[in-house]
């Protein structure tokens, strides 16, 4: 349990940190943090370039000043801190993340990315760090679409390269339109141009709650259970440092604190140690 007072304290500390950073912006770059002496990790002193597609709130999005914010962002920062590495984010299209890992252009990707067997062929994943699943979204006054089979021969919008896009591709007769981001796909539904969107439930629910996509609701049960992992190049030297840091953050309550910050509740149940 996180005490409210502690939560407020952390938020305030986070804020003053942001102000400090803002104050530094006008002048010289702040000096690099000193290497944690004797940190029990091979990552100490490293800089990790971490790719993300930042139009997936509450996991990753851009704040008012263009800075990256979200659950994944906070978690990755905490992992870097724990491992003694500096995290530098790089915004990329979602379907560009795996190719960028393969060429070594980035060291890791955190982007609400589902651990799948298909992706495991080309990249490695950290231990699971979030339980999610796909949901169908439809117009609020739609009473016909309730399950996957109701989507046959319907017009469906999805984000390119996602597990939602894969699901839609398997539906007989469906006319699938792909978008560069989940918000664009949801906007298409809100505008009445498609019958449904298949997307990660927490992101669709967040978009509905934020009021950004009026007239949209989620139907039925989740279509899948999926686990997010941090993706790494197959031969990454950092996988152990990342998994150890994740284990520690889950164990010591830091994970729960970040979870509560972005979802307003405590994490439900335990995460499995592996997803597949
Ligand atoms: N979980 C889904 C997948 O792995 C969607 C992830 C989309 N993430 C993003 N940042 N746009 O395919």
PDB file of N, CA, C and O in Angstrom, residues 103-132:
ATOM      1  N   UNK A 103      18.920  -3.551 -36.265  1.00  0.00           N
ATOM      2  CA  UNK A 103      20.111  -2.912 -36.827  1.00  0.00           C
ATOM      3  C   UNK A 103      21.005  -2.341 -35.740  1.00  0.00           C
ATOM      4  O   UNK A 103      22.093  -1.861 -36.021  1.00  0.00           O
ATOM      5  N   UNK A 104      20.525  -2.347 -34.485  1.00  0.00           N
ATOM      6  CA  UNK A 104      21.326  -1.811 -33.396  1.00  0.00           C
ATOM      7  C   UNK A 104      21.236  -0.295 -33.291  1.00  0.00           C
ATOM      8  O   UNK A 104      22.012   0.323 -32.569  1.00  0.00           O
ATOM      9  N   UNK A 105      20.288   0.314 -33.991  1.00  0.00           N
ATOM     10  CA  UNK A 105      20.116   1.770 -33.910  1.00  0.00           C
ATOM     11  C   UNK A 105      19.624   2.182 -32.527  1.00  0.00           C
ATOM     12  O   UNK A 105      19.875   3.308 -32.075  1.00  0.00           O
ATOM     13  N   UNK A 106      18.906   1.294 -31.854  1.00  0.00           N
ATOM     14  CA  UNK A 106      18.483   1.536 -30.471  1.00  0.00           C
ATOM     15  C   UNK A 106      18.852   0.322 -29.621  1.00  0.00           C
ATOM     16  O   UNK A 106      19.004  -0.785 -30.150  1.00  0.00           O
ATOM     17  N   UNK A 107      19.011   0.569 -28.316  1.00  0.00           N
ATOM     18  CA  UNK A 107      19.423  -0.502 -27.404  1.00  0.00           C
ATOM     19  C   UNK A 107      18.243  -1.249 -26.802  1.00  0.00           C
ATOM     20  O   UNK A 107      18.395  -2.363 -26.306  1.00  0.00           O
ATOM     21  N   UNK A 108      17.084  -0.599 -26.816  1.00  0.00           N
ATOM     22  CA  UNK A 108      15.892  -1.200 -26.216  1.00  0.00           C
ATOM     23  C   UNK A 108      14.671  -0.459 -26.737  1.00  0.00           C
ATOM     24  O   UNK A 108      14.796   0.646 -27.291  1.00  0.00           O
ATOM     25  N   UNK A 109      13.505  -1.068 -26.583  1.00  0.00           N
ATOM     26  CA  UNK A 109      12.258  -0.383 -26.903  1.00  0.00           C
ATOM     27  C   UNK A 109      11.257  -0.654 -25.800  1.00  0.00           C
ATOM     28  O   UNK A 109      11.080  -1.805 -25.380  1.00  0.00           O
ATOM     29  N   UNK A 110      10.629   0.435 -25.294  1.00  0.00           N
ATOM     30  CA  UNK A 110       9.513   0.278 -24.354  1.00  0.00           C
ATOM     31  C   UNK A 110       8.363   1.048 -24.960  1.00  0.00           C
ATOM     32  O   UNK A 110       8.444   2.246 -25.204  1.00  0.00           O
ATOM     33  N   UNK A 111       7.288   0.324 -25.288  1.00  0.00           N
ATOM     34  CA  UNK A 111       6.242   0.968 -26.076  1.00  0.00           C
ATOM     35  C   UNK A 111       4.933   0.205 -25.981  1.00  0.00           C
ATOM     36  O   UNK A 111       4.225   0.050 -26.970  1.00  0.00           O
ATOM     37  N   UNK A 112       4.631  -0.253 -24.789  1.00  0.00           N
ATOM     38  CA  UNK A 112       3.424  -1.063 -24.631  1.00  0.00           C
ATOM     39  C   UNK A 112       3.464  -2.260 -25.556  1.00  0.00           C
ATOM     40  O   UNK A 112       2.437  -2.678 -26.081  1.00  0.00           O
ATOM     41  N   UNK A 113       4.658  -2.794 -25.755  1.00  0.00           N
ATOM     42  CA  UNK A 113       4.822  -3.849 -26.759  1.00  0.00           C
ATOM     43  C   UNK A 113       4.548  -5.232 -26.184  1.00  0.00           C
ATOM     44  O   UNK A 113       5.167  -5.646 -25.201  1.00  0.00           O
ATOM     45  N   UNK A 114       3.618  -5.913 -26.822  1.00  0.00           N
ATOM     46  CA  UNK A 114       3.232  -7.244 -26.377  1.00  0.00           C
ATOM     47  C   UNK A 114       4.324  -8.254 -26.700  1.00  0.00           C
ATOM     48  O   UNK A 114       4.886  -8.239 -27.798  1.00  0.00           O
ATOM     49  N   UNK A 115       4.607  -9.107 -25.724  1.00  0.00           N
ATOM     50  CA  UNK A 115       5.540 -10.215 -25.939  1.00  0.00           C
ATOM     51  C   UNK A 115       4.802 -11.266 -26.767  1.00  0.00           C
ATOM     52  O   UNK A 115       3.799 -11.826 -26.316  1.00  0.00           O
ATOM     53  N   UNK A 116       5.249 -11.488 -27.999  1.00  0.00           N
ATOM     54  CA  UNK A 116       4.613 -12.512 -28.844  1.00  0.00           C
ATOM     55  C   UNK A 116       5.678 -13.473 -29.359  1.00  0.00           C
ATOM     56  O   UNK A 116       6.855 -13.129 -29.451  1.00  0.00           O
ATOM     57  N   UNK A 117       5.215 -14.676 -29.730  1.00  0.00           N
ATOM     58  CA  UNK A 117       6.133 -15.665 -30.274  1.00  0.00           C
ATOM     59  C   UNK A 117       6.762 -15.154 -31.559  1.00  0.00           C
ATOM     60  O   UNK A 117       7.947 -15.356 -31.805  1.00  0.00           O
ATOM     61  N   UNK A 118       5.942 -14.513 -32.370  1.00  0.00           N
ATOM     62  CA  UNK A 118       6.444 -14.006 -33.644  1.00  0.00           C
ATOM     63  C   UNK A 118       7.587 -13.004 -33.412  1.00  0.00           C
ATOM     64  O   UNK A 118       8.631 -13.086 -34.062  1.00  0.00           O
ATOM     65  N   UNK A 119       7.404 -12.090 -32.495  1.00  0.00           N
ATOM     66  CA  UNK A 119       8.449 -11.095 -32.236  1.00  0.00           C
ATOM     67  C   UNK A 119       9.671 -11.730 -31.585  1.00  0.00           C
ATOM     68  O   UNK A 119      10.800 -11.283 -31.793  1.00  0.00           O
ATOM     69  N   UNK A 120       9.426 -12.771 -30.795  1.00  0.00           N
ATOM     70  CA  UNK A 120      10.547 -13.474 -30.141  1.00  0.00           C
ATOM     71  C   UNK A 120      11.508 -14.074 -31.163  1.00  0.00           C
ATOM     72  O   UNK A 120      12.651 -14.390 -30.820  1.00  0.00           O
ATOM     73  N   UNK A 121      11.056 -14.261 -32.404  1.00  0.00           N
ATOM     74  CA  UNK A 121      11.947 -14.788 -33.449  1.00  0.00           C
ATOM     75  C   UNK A 121      13.057 -13.797 -33.774  1.00  0.00           C
ATOM     76  O   UNK A 121      14.130 -14.197 -34.192  1.00  0.00           O
ATOM     77  N   UNK A 122      12.769 -12.503 -33.600  1.00  0.00           N
ATOM     78  CA  UNK A 122      13.735 -11.502 -34.060  1.00  0.00           C
ATOM     79  C   UNK A 122      14.331 -10.638 -32.945  1.00  0.00           C
ATOM     80  O   UNK A 122      15.385 -10.042 -33.137  1.00  0.00           O
ATOM     81  N   UNK A 123      13.636 -10.524 -31.808  1.00  0.00           N
ATOM     82  CA  UNK A 123      14.168  -9.736 -30.691  1.00  0.00           C
ATOM     83  C   UNK A 123      13.986 -10.516 -29.393  1.00  0.00           C
ATOM     84  O   UNK A 123      13.282 -11.524 -29.364  1.00  0.00           O
ATOM     85  N   UNK A 124      14.623 -10.051 -28.336  1.00  0.00           N
ATOM     86  CA  UNK A 124      14.410 -10.632 -27.009  1.00  0.00           C
ATOM     87  C   UNK A 124      13.518  -9.702 -26.196  1.00  0.00           C
ATOM     88  O   UNK A 124      13.447  -8.505 -26.474  1.00  0.00           O
ATOM     89  N   UNK A 125      12.873 -10.262 -25.205  1.00  0.00           N
ATOM     90  CA  UNK A 125      12.046  -9.451 -24.314  1.00  0.00           C
ATOM     91  C   UNK A 125      12.518  -9.606 -22.875  1.00  0.00           C
ATOM     92  O   UNK A 125      12.986 -10.673 -22.472  1.00  0.00           O
ATOM     93  N   UNK A 126      12.331  -8.529 -22.116  1.00  0.00           N
ATOM     94  CA  UNK A 126      12.515  -8.587 -20.669  1.00  0.00           C
ATOM     95  C   UNK A 126      11.414  -9.455 -20.088  1.00  0.00           C
ATOM     96  O   UNK A 126      10.511  -9.896 -20.798  1.00  0.00           O
ATOM     97  N   UNK A 127      11.439  -9.649 -18.812  1.00  0.00           N
ATOM     98  CA  UNK A 127      10.307 -10.281 -18.136  1.00  0.00           C
ATOM     99  C   UNK A 127       9.062  -9.407 -18.343  1.00  0.00           C
ATOM    100  O   UNK A 127       9.179  -8.196 -18.592  1.00  0.00           O
ATOM    101  N   UNK A 128       7.868  -9.983 -18.270  1.00  0.00           N
ATOM    102  CA  UNK A 128       6.653  -9.181 -18.431  1.00  0.00           C
ATOM    103  C   UNK A 128       6.576  -8.082 -17.370  1.00  0.00           C
ATOM    104  O   UNK A 128       6.926  -8.320 -16.213  1.00  0.00           O
ATOM    105  N   UNK A 129       6.138  -6.891 -17.794  1.00  0.00           N
ATOM    106  CA  UNK A 129       6.005  -5.809 -16.810  1.00  0.00           C
ATOM    107  C   UNK A 129       4.597  -5.242 -16.728  1.00  0.00           C
ATOM    108  O   UNK A 129       4.325  -4.389 -15.885  1.00  0.00           O
ATOM    109  N   UNK A 130       3.685  -5.733 -17.608  1.00  0.00           N
ATOM    110  CA  UNK A 130       2.309  -5.235 -17.544  1.00  0.00           C
ATOM    111  C   UNK A 130       1.360  -6.238 -18.183  1.00  0.00           C
ATOM    112  O   UNK A 130       1.669  -6.806 -19.218  1.00  0.00           O
ATOM    113  N   UNK A 131       0.207  -6.447 -17.552  1.00  0.00           N
ATOM    114  CA  UNK A 131      -0.815  -7.314 -18.135  1.00  0.00           C
ATOM    115  C   UNK A 131      -1.839  -6.442 -18.855  1.00  0.00           C
ATOM    116  O   UNK A 131      -2.424  -5.546 -18.252  1.00  0.00           O
ATOM    117  N   UNK A 132      -2.034  -6.708 -20.150  1.00  0.00           N
ATOM    118  CA  UNK A 132      -3.017  -5.947 -20.926  1.00  0.00           C
ATOM    119  C   UNK A 132      -3.842  -6.926 -21.762  1.00  0.00           C
ATOM    120  O   UNK A 132      -3.842  -8.133 -21.494  1.00  0.00           O
TER     121      UNK A 132
END
